Amino acid sequence: MNSLSGFRPRGAGAVLHGAALVAMGLCWTVPAFADDVIRVVSPYQTTTLDPMRSAAAGNIETYGQLYSRLLRRNSETGALEPGLAEKWEISPEGKSYTFHLRDAQFSDGSPITAADVAFSLNRIRSDKRSAYPAPLGAVESVTAADAKTVLITLKSAFAPFLGNAEIWNMGIISKADVEKRGEEAAFATVPVTSGPYEVKQWKPNEKLVLQPNPHYWRKGYPKSDATVELIEITSPETRIAMLKAGEVDVVRAVPWAQIDELKAAESVDMRLEPSTTIYMTLLNHKREPFSNLKARQAASMAIDNKAIAAAITRGYAEPANTTLPGSVDFHDKDYPGIPHEPAKAKELLAESGMAGRDVKILATADAPAQQTALLIQAQWQAIGLKPVIVNVDGAAWWDATGKGDYDAAANWWYNETPDPDLAVRWAVCGSCGSNSYNTFYANARVDALVEQGTKEADQGKRAEIYKKIQKITTEEVAQIPLYYAPNAVAYSKRLQGLKLTPSLQWTLEETSIGQ
Amino acid sequence: MPLLQLISRRLLQLIGVLAGISLVTFLLVHMAPGDPARLLAGERASAETIAAIRSQYGLDLPLWRQFLTYLANLASGDIGLSLRFQRPVSQLIKQFMWPTLFLTGYVLCLAIPPTVVLAILGARRPGGIADQTVRLLGIAGLTIPVFWLGIMMSRFFGVSLGWFPVSGYGTGFTGHLHHLFLPALSTAIWLVPVLTQSLRAALIEKTTADFVTAARAQGATERQIFWQTMLPNAALPTLNLLGVMVAFMIGGAVIVETVYAVPGLGTLMVNALLGRDYYVVQGLTLIFAVSTVLITLMVDLLTAFIDPRVRF
């Protein structure tokens, strides 16, 4: 007899029964979250609270909540308004700016003085570890004339200066605190802040919890007493599930494929907000085949960016016509762009002598990058190139493009302010320190126009200059523009007044919670 | 061999394992393309900025000097500072360790009872209807990818029915139980078939073992034979397998933690790898190595306790 056959697993059955009961007991309905927390989930991480140290996406969004700038941008109209500076004067030749500070305090109650402003801006300008000194590139000196007056002298007249003084890394920090605690300690856990919020708790790699700064200079703001949680979730599926389950209020970077579903959800306000983001394909101008102008033009003509935009973004993005983001000032909407002519592209490629060449397309793992790489590969194959997709993670992507070890790479970038100066410096200027966003494109005429664009005060003439830059760089295929994408953000309907501005700043201070 | 000797020999081996692992991990993470300074400062940072950050963190030193510094720090009990967050790695690990340990324990609680029941059901009549059903269910459980199951369960039980949270760790013991139920269940669904197969096979094998026949000859009841003789002996191979699985879960709950946004060691590891946060990756690898060695040691001790014939 099998000894098991006589055995009745009574004890084990009871255990299973018990487990089922426990599981059922656990199935209580999730309580709606407390009304006094606004939860924002994003794939982008906060890695440092020092506004000088990083220009990476998650940090930019955080800095805006923690640090005030001299000026601020009206979240409705987009116009520049007084921030920590109540008013300012510009000298007639446009070289010196005098800012008069308002009576404002840091989160620890100490006054914000001109010395703090000079300290903060000089750090961004001259500290070796400053992640993004470019916006202050035209500045000769920043000094405190007295406790409430800041004097900024420029090397020469620089039209975009006020706009640049507003962007995210120009946040004012406390000189006394940094000197007292030391640079690392001052920003390690709870920094002294000048913006609408201060840090309540920072759990790196998980979330940043903010609470209203009681000493914030804009009286009556933040409108809501709610604490804010900036939560980092890499998986898009999880972000969407959290929103639908009512566990969070805001989801940043909603995948295109999920938009229609969220639009239909009753409790969700799915918005496509204006952005200065441009999706494009980098080409490596340093080596063949794309060091050859005709090969680049052929590659560009082979690509049907209208079809790509429609396929990848489900029609939510606009096909790009120039190398600059569609919503920056002086974007040339009338420029026809590069036409999609596969037959002519084939001819051009043959003329260039680059037909049959291998092309290494770098692609990261995210869906748009993978899809773009695949579509480009197919279209280039059709004109006689031999494209191979090389999959890498973000870190390896930056490594390879920085060294010029690639032929093509799909990616995106955005401009932090409506003025196109930083955009052209970043994307198409060979002498501005970015290697034209790792494409190594260089055209002396473009570089000269970039400089000219900042010295010109007349708006009409500036528009002409940036039109020229767009025409030259698009014709010479500095990059292949693909589409202008809006920011896809889903909000819970209980929030009012919250949005993500084109400069990637949340208007949390203007947000209130409805019933 | 006396117990103390076994333990001390294992701990000595641990030092060798750790030394080897730290060297291999160090070389692997440092030689992978990608620069932590670039990821830290963001895309717009200039080459000079990157160089300044690299020099601040000693990343510009030759690899052997970086390794020696790392070893020296390790010897003094310091596993380093996270490059991204400027916090001690030990502090980060402490923060992320509890959700993972809780999840692992939870999975065991959910997996062991059904494993025992199913294995017994299957082994009672090998090839019978119950056995075939258990095996079919087992194959289904094994072949469904954990991430897919995770996503589906969070959509159904979390989003549609609203029974369980789809993310996070919760607060308090019941909060943890509630939040981690779906992740634990999706892992258990995958774990149960593995363990059941092993236990079922061992049970069948033991039905014809000499000691079972001997026990029966001595007049023991079938119940006694099962509980006191067969099950403990049949459990040994499964226990070893379980040890490996627990070690695997502590180090590799990556998928389920990512799907359910559990702030555990798996999530920390993935982000540290993507951010090239060298010291966090190394610290975590060491922790995983230590826990693997300790768990196998515990399993061995338990085995020796159950079966006096097993000595090392």
Short mmCIF file of C-alpha atoms in Angstrom, two decimals, chain B:
data_model
loop_
_atom_site.label_atom_id
_atom_site.label_comp_id
_atom_site.label_asym_id
_atom_site.label_seq_id
_atom_site.Cartn_x
_atom_site.Cartn_y
_atom_site.Cartn_z
CA MET B 1 32.35 17.58 12.38
CA PRO B 2 31.26 19.75 15.29
CA LEU B 3 28.84 22.53 14.51
CA LEU B 4 31.14 25.37 15.52
CA GLN B 5 33.82 24.14 13.20
CA LEU B 6 31.35 24.02 10.31
CA ILE B 7 30.21 27.56 10.96
CA SER B 8 33.70 28.96 11.30
CA ARG B 9 34.84 27.20 8.14
CA ARG B 10 31.89 28.66 6.24
CA LEU B 11 32.60 32.14 7.54
CA LEU B 12 36.21 31.83 6.43
CA GLN B 13 35.01 30.80 3.00
CA LEU B 14 32.76 33.86 3.03
CA ILE B 15 35.79 36.15 3.18
CA GLY B 16 37.19 34.52 0.04
CA VAL B 17 33.84 34.75 -1.73
CA LEU B 18 33.48 38.43 -0.84
CA ALA B 19 37.00 39.27 -2.00
CA GLY B 20 36.39 37.56 -5.34
CA ILE B 21 32.97 39.14 -5.81
CA SER B 22 34.16 42.63 -4.96
CA LEU B 23 36.98 42.41 -7.50
CA VAL B 24 34.76 41.08 -10.28
CA THR B 25 31.97 43.59 -9.62
CA PHE B 26 34.44 46.43 -9.37
CA LEU B 27 35.93 45.60 -12.75
CA LEU B 28 32.55 44.98 -14.38
CA VAL B 29 30.91 48.20 -13.29
CA HIS B 30 33.95 50.35 -13.94
CA MET B 31 34.52 48.91 -17.38
CA ALA B 32 30.90 49.22 -18.52
CA PRO B 33 30.54 52.21 -20.84
CA GLY B 34 28.86 55.19 -19.19
CA ASP B 35 29.97 57.89 -16.84
CA PRO B 36 28.31 58.56 -13.47
CA ALA B 37 29.45 62.19 -13.63
CA ARG B 38 27.57 62.73 -16.90
CA LEU B 39 24.40 61.18 -15.52
CA LEU B 40 24.72 63.26 -12.39
CA ALA B 41 25.24 66.60 -14.07
CA GLY B 42 22.81 66.04 -16.93
CA GLU B 43 23.14 66.30 -20.66
CA ARG B 44 23.88 70.00 -20.86
CA ALA B 45 26.99 69.81 -18.68
CA SER B 46 30.24 70.70 -20.41
CA ALA B 47 33.34 68.51 -20.62
CA GLU B 48 35.08 70.70 -18.01
CA THR B 49 32.21 70.23 -15.55
CA ILE B 50 32.30 66.48 -16.04
CA ALA B 51 36.06 66.46 -15.50
CA ALA B 52 35.69 68.49 -12.30
CA ILE B 53 33.08 66.10 -10.92
CA ARG B 54 35.18 63.08 -11.87
CA SER B 55 38.15 64.50 -10.05
CA GLN B 56 36.06 65.38 -6.98
CA TYR B 57 34.99 61.75 -6.63
CA GLY B 58 38.35 60.29 -7.56
CA LEU B 59 36.95 58.75 -10.73
CA ASP B 60 39.89 60.11 -12.72
CA LEU B 61 42.41 58.01 -10.77
CA PRO B 62 43.83 54.82 -12.31
CA LEU B 63 41.54 51.83 -11.79
CA TRP B 64 43.94 49.97 -9.49
CA ARG B 65 44.17 52.96 -7.16
CA GLN B 66 40.40 53.27 -7.05
CA PHE B 67 40.19 49.57 -6.23
CA LEU B 68 42.80 49.83 -3.46
CA THR B 69 40.96 52.79 -1.93
CA TYR B 70 37.74 50.82 -2.12
CA LEU B 71 39.34 47.78 -0.46
CA ALA B 72 40.90 49.92 2.27
CA ASN B 73 37.52 51.52 3.00
CA LEU B 74 35.87 48.12 2.93
CA ALA B 75 38.38 46.76 5.44
CA SER B 76 37.45 49.57 7.81
CA GLY B 77 33.77 48.70 7.41
CA ASP B 78 32.90 51.54 5.02
CA ILE B 79 31.19 50.36 1.84
CA GLY B 80 31.31 53.83 0.34
CA LEU B 81 29.17 56.79 -0.59
CA SER B 82 26.51 56.85 -3.29
CA LEU B 83 27.79 59.02 -6.14
CA ARG B 84 24.30 60.16 -7.03
CA PHE B 85 22.87 60.94 -3.64
CA GLN B 86 25.96 61.69 -1.55
CA ARG B 87 24.72 59.34 1.13
CA PRO B 88 26.41 56.32 2.67
CA VAL B 89 25.58 53.17 0.72
CA SER B 90 24.85 51.41 4.02
CA GLN B 91 22.14 53.97 4.76
CA LEU B 92 20.53 53.40 1.36
CA ILE B 93 20.66 49.65 1.78
CA LYS B 94 19.11 49.93 5.22
CA GLN B 95 16.30 52.05 3.75
CA PHE B 96 15.53 49.62 0.92
CA MET B 97 16.23 46.35 2.74
CA TRP B 98 13.04 46.03 4.79
CA PRO B 99 10.51 45.97 1.95
CA THR B 100 12.54 43.25 0.22
CA LEU B 101 12.89 41.14 3.37
CA PHE B 102 9.22 41.56 4.17
CA LEU B 103 8.31 40.60 0.62
CA THR B 104 10.55 37.53 0.75
CA GLY B 105 9.00 36.38 4.02
CA TYR B 106 5.54 37.05 2.65
CA VAL B 107 6.25 34.98 -0.47
CA LEU B 108 7.39 32.08 1.71
CA CYS B 109 4.24 32.28 3.81
CA LEU B 110 2.11 32.24 0.69
CA ALA B 111 4.15 29.58 -1.12
CA ILE B 112 4.96 26.89 1.43
CA PRO B 113 1.44 25.74 2.48
CA PRO B 114 0.15 25.23 -1.08
CA THR B 115 3.44 23.57 -2.03
CA VAL B 116 3.03 20.96 0.70
CA VAL B 117 -0.62 20.37 -0.11
CA LEU B 118 -0.13 20.14 -3.85
CA ALA B 119 2.93 17.91 -3.58
CA ILE B 120 1.05 15.50 -1.33
CA LEU B 121 -2.00 15.53 -3.59
CA GLY B 122 0.20 14.78 -6.56
CA ALA B 123 2.29 12.13 -4.86
CA ARG B 124 -0.63 10.21 -3.41
CA ARG B 125 -1.40 8.67 -6.79
CA PRO B 126 1.34 9.46 -9.25
CA GLY B 127 -0.24 9.82 -12.68
CA GLY B 128 -3.74 10.11 -11.22
CA ILE B 129 -6.16 12.89 -11.97
CA ALA B 130 -5.04 15.00 -9.01
CA ASP B 131 -1.40 14.57 -10.01
CA GLN B 132 -2.08 15.50 -13.63
CA THR B 133 -4.01 18.59 -12.55
CA VAL B 134 -1.26 19.68 -10.18
CA ARG B 135 1.31 19.22 -12.93
CA LEU B 136 -0.74 21.15 -15.45
CA LEU B 137 -1.26 23.99 -13.00
CA GLY B 138 2.45 23.85 -12.25
CA ILE B 139 3.40 24.20 -15.89
CA ALA B 140 0.98 27.10 -16.25
CA GLY B 141 2.42 28.82 -13.17
CA LEU B 142 5.95 28.36 -14.40
CA THR B 143 5.38 29.54 -17.93
CA ILE B 144 3.42 32.72 -17.17
CA PRO B 145 6.04 35.48 -17.00
CA VAL B 146 6.08 37.13 -13.57
CA PHE B 147 6.02 40.64 -15.02
CA TRP B 148 3.00 39.91 -17.21
CA LEU B 149 1.15 38.28 -14.34
CA GLY B 150 2.11 41.23 -12.15
CA ILE B 151 0.75 43.77 -14.61
CA MET B 152 -2.46 41.79 -15.13
CA MET B 153 -3.06 41.29 -11.42
CA SER B 154 -2.41 44.94 -10.63
CA ARG B 155 -4.85 45.92 -13.39
CA PHE B 156 -7.56 43.53 -12.25
CA PHE B 157 -7.31 43.42 -8.45
CA GLY B 158 -5.82 46.89 -8.08
CA VAL B 159 -7.33 49.10 -10.75
CA SER B 160 -10.62 47.42 -11.69
CA LEU B 161 -11.67 45.97 -8.35
CA GLY B 162 -9.77 48.34 -6.10
CA TRP B 163 -9.00 45.61 -3.58
CA PHE B 164 -5.28 46.09 -3.34
CA PRO B 165 -2.88 49.00 -3.81
CA VAL B 166 -0.80 48.71 -6.98
CA SER B 167 2.31 50.39 -5.62
CA GLY B 168 4.43 51.03 -2.61
CA TYR B 169 5.07 49.40 0.73
CA GLY B 170 2.47 50.94 3.01
CA THR B 171 2.85 51.80 6.68
CA GLY B 172 2.58 49.46 9.62
CA PHE B 173 2.41 45.67 9.56
CA THR B 174 -1.09 45.42 8.11
CA GLY B 175 -0.22 48.14 5.62
CA HIS B 176 2.74 46.10 4.44
CA LEU B 177 0.60 42.97 4.24
CA HIS B 178 -1.98 44.82 2.19
CA HIS B 179 0.46 46.60 -0.14
CA LEU B 180 2.70 43.62 -0.77
CA PHE B 181 -0.04 41.04 -1.25
CA LEU B 182 -0.15 41.21 -5.06
CA PRO B 183 3.64 41.25 -5.52
CA ALA B 184 4.00 38.36 -3.07
CA LEU B 185 1.23 36.42 -4.77
CA SER B 186 2.66 36.88 -8.26
CA THR B 187 6.04 35.63 -7.06
CA ALA B 188 4.46 32.75 -5.16
CA ILE B 189 2.55 31.64 -8.25
CA TRP B 190 5.87 31.21 -9.95
CA LEU B 191 7.63 29.68 -6.94
CA VAL B 192 5.03 27.09 -5.93
CA PRO B 193 5.35 24.91 -9.07
CA VAL B 194 9.15 24.78 -8.75
CA LEU B 195 8.98 23.64 -5.14
CA THR B 196 6.01 21.32 -5.72
CA GLN B 197 7.81 19.40 -8.46
CA SER B 198 10.79 18.84 -6.20
CA LEU B 199 8.77 17.81 -3.13
CA ARG B 200 6.43 15.57 -5.13
CA ALA B 201 9.31 13.67 -6.71
CA ALA B 202 11.01 13.21 -3.34
CA LEU B 203 7.79 12.03 -1.71
CA ILE B 204 7.22 9.42 -4.40
CA GLU B 205 10.78 8.25 -4.08
CA LYS B 206 10.50 7.89 -0.32
CA THR B 207 7.36 5.74 -0.46
CA THR B 208 9.53 2.77 -1.35
CA ALA B 209 12.48 3.64 0.88
CA ASP B 210 13.81 0.96 3.24
CA PHE B 211 13.24 3.04 6.34
CA VAL B 212 9.57 3.44 5.44
CA THR B 213 9.18 -0.31 5.09
CA ALA B 214 11.08 -0.76 8.34
CA ALA B 215 8.82 1.70 10.14
CA ARG B 216 5.76 -0.01 8.79
CA ALA B 217 7.12 -3.39 9.89
CA GLN B 218 7.56 -1.98 13.37
CA GLY B 219 3.87 -1.19 13.46
CA ALA B 220 3.83 2.56 12.94
CA THR B 221 0.57 4.02 11.64
CA GLU B 222 0.48 5.51 8.16
CA ARG B 223 0.01 8.96 9.68
CA GLN B 224 3.08 8.54 11.87
CA ILE B 225 5.09 7.21 8.98
CA PHE B 226 4.15 10.15 6.84
CA TRP B 227 4.71 12.97 9.31
CA GLN B 228 7.68 11.56 11.18
CA THR B 229 9.58 9.68 8.54
CA MET B 230 8.65 10.49 4.99
CA LEU B 231 7.94 14.21 4.97
CA PRO B 232 11.08 15.29 6.86
CA ASN B 233 13.27 13.17 4.59
CA ALA B 234 11.50 14.20 1.42
CA ALA B 235 11.69 17.87 2.42
CA LEU B 236 15.49 17.95 2.40
CA PRO B 237 16.12 18.47 -1.33
CA THR B 238 13.25 20.98 -1.50
CA LEU B 239 14.73 22.84 1.45
CA ASN B 240 17.98 23.27 -0.46
CA LEU B 241 16.04 24.49 -3.46
CA LEU B 242 14.08 26.87 -1.25
CA GLY B 243 17.34 28.26 0.14
CA VAL B 244 18.55 29.05 -3.35
CA MET B 245 15.19 30.65 -4.17
CA VAL B 246 15.20 32.85 -1.06
CA ALA B 247 18.71 34.05 -1.83
CA PHE B 248 17.57 34.67 -5.38
CA MET B 249 14.57 36.67 -4.21
CA ILE B 250 16.62 38.88 -1.90
CA GLY B 251 18.95 39.69 -4.76
CA GLY B 252 16.57 39.48 -7.64
CA ALA B 253 13.10 40.63 -6.77
CA VAL B 254 13.78 43.15 -9.51
CA ILE B 255 10.85 42.42 -11.79
CA VAL B 256 8.13 42.24 -9.21
CA GLU B 257 9.51 45.26 -7.35
CA THR B 258 9.58 47.27 -10.56
CA VAL B 259 6.05 46.30 -11.60
CA TYR B 260 4.60 47.12 -8.17
CA ALA B 261 6.92 50.05 -7.42
CA VAL B 262 8.10 48.47 -4.18
CA PRO B 263 10.97 50.53 -2.79
CA GLY B 264 13.20 47.50 -2.23
CA LEU B 265 16.71 46.33 -3.02
CA GLY B 266 15.77 45.24 -6.56
CA THR B 267 14.58 48.73 -7.45
CA LEU B 268 17.68 50.21 -5.85
CA MET B 269 19.90 47.86 -7.84
CA VAL B 270 18.28 48.65 -11.19
CA ASN B 271 18.50 52.39 -10.68
CA ALA B 272 22.06 52.17 -9.37
CA LEU B 273 23.06 50.19 -12.45
CA LEU B 274 21.35 52.61 -14.83
CA GLY B 275 22.88 55.58 -13.02
CA ARG B 276 26.31 53.89 -12.84
CA ASP B 277 26.27 54.47 -9.10
CA TYR B 278 29.36 52.31 -8.65
CA TYR B 279 29.50 51.99 -4.88
CA VAL B 280 25.81 51.21 -4.51
CA VAL B 281 26.11 48.42 -7.08
CA GLN B 282 29.16 47.04 -5.30
CA GLY B 283 27.59 47.34 -1.87
CA LEU B 284 24.46 45.56 -3.02
CA THR B 285 26.44 42.77 -4.68
CA LEU B 286 28.29 42.19 -1.43
CA ILE B 287 25.02 42.10 0.50
CA PHE B 288 23.58 39.58 -1.97
CA ALA B 289 26.70 37.43 -1.68
CA VAL B 290 26.61 37.51 2.11
CA SER B 291 22.93 36.64 2.23
CA THR B 292 23.38 33.78 -0.23
CA VAL B 293 26.21 32.29 1.82
CA LEU B 294 24.32 32.74 5.09
CA ILE B 295 21.12 31.23 3.73
CA THR B 296 22.90 28.17 2.35
CA LEU B 297 24.65 27.81 5.69
CA MET B 298 21.32 27.91 7.47
CA VAL B 299 19.87 25.36 5.08
CA ASP B 300 22.86 23.09 5.63
CA LEU B 301 22.52 23.36 9.38
CA LEU B 302 18.82 22.61 9.15
CA THR B 303 19.52 19.65 6.91
CA ALA B 304 22.05 18.28 9.37
CA PHE B 305 19.54 18.73 12.13
CA ILE B 306 16.82 16.83 10.26
CA ASP B 307 19.01 14.09 8.86
CA PRO B 308 21.78 13.06 11.26
CA ARG B 309 23.49 11.14 8.46
CA VAL B 310 24.34 14.39 6.71
CA ARG B 311 27.62 15.70 8.10
CA PHE B 312 30.12 17.90 6.42
#
